[in-house]
C-alpha angles and dihedrals in degrees: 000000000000110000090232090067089064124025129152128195093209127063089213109066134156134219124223125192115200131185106264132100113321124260118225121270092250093056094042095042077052093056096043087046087081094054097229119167104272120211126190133202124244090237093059103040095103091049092051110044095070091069101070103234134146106263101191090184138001115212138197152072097299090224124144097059086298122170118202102197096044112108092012113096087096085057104053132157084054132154113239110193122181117208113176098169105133090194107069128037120261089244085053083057103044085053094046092047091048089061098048078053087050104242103146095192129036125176108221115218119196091018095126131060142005098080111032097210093068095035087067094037099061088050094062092034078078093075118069088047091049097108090042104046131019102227117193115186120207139180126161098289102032151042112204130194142145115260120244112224084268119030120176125174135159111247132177111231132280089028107142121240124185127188110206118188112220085197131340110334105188117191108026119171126176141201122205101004123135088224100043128200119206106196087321136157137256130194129177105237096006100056139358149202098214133150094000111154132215104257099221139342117307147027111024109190129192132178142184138175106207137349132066113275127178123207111201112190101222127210128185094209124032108277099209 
């Protein structure tokens, strides 16, 4: 994997493995190669554990009948960490509980796919904890994550790019993109940024000055 597709800024990051469609073993072997914590979902405990891999906590409501120390003895020591509250996500609590720990920076797995409704709602979870914890969300054809004000990456060309308002983001300007904004205007159902393409190899600078927008780095083929 190029080291341009997954790059953290901390040294300590957390994984976090949601409940979604499953990533492939490549992506998900990348992300373990850094050796991050790695919490799983509740939901997704049964689907992961065949795998093999180190949990270092299980998160969630327990609710459905679950069990949280079946299957684990192979796992200990584990952290097993009740959240009852009804009214968040239990990705909204993983996140939450990762901050009160101090990581500052966390990758989501199985985040995307399979029910829309989550789908959609993980991308906007992003956004209270914005200012807490820096959330990228990955599967095998994209990297999401919410723009800061000024975003600036290095990109090759052709790469897609899409901005995706999460509400109303009101002055965007871009560098380097095929389909350029100059202090312009997103809105989620009136008008989008998707499928725009970095115009030739470097710096590709975006900037907004309120609102929530999400860049997903798109891929046609799997990029791990």
């Amino acid at each position: 994997m190029s080291s341009y597709h997954l790059v953290r800024d901390q040294e300590d990051a957390a994984l976090i493995i949601a409940n979604g469609a499953a990533c492939s073993q490549e992506l998900l072997q990348a992300m373990l190669e850094w050796q991050p914590y790695v919490v799983v979902l509740d939901s997704a405990l049964e689907r992961v554990l065949p795998l093999n891999i180190k949990i270092d906590a299980v998160l969630g409501d327990f609710d459905r009948g679950f069990d949280p120390k079946k299957g684990l003895e192979s796992q200990f020591p584990i952290e097993i960490v009740h959240c009852p509250d009804q009214e968040k996500t239990d990705l909204e609590k993983a996140f939450e509980w990762l901050i009160e720990k101090g990581f500052s920076e966390v990758h989501v797995l199985w985040a995307t796919g399979k029910r829309a409704d989550h789908h959609w709602h993980n991308m906007s979870a992003m956004v209270p904890y914005r200012d807490q914890l820096k959330v990228v969300v990955l599967d095998d054809y994209s990297r999401i994550f919410l723009a800061q004000k000024r975003f600036e990456k290095w990109y090759s060309q052709g790469t897609i790019l899409s901005l995706v308002p999460l509400n109303k983001v009101d002055g965007i300007s871009t560098v380097n993109l095929l389909f350029p904004l100059q202090n312009e205007s997103l809105e989620l159902g009136v008008r989008m940024g998707t499928s725009n393409q970095v115009q030739q190899d470097g710096l590709v600078i975006i900037t907004h000055q309120s609102g929530h927008l999400l860049l997903m780095e798109c891929y046609d083929e799997p990029f791990c």
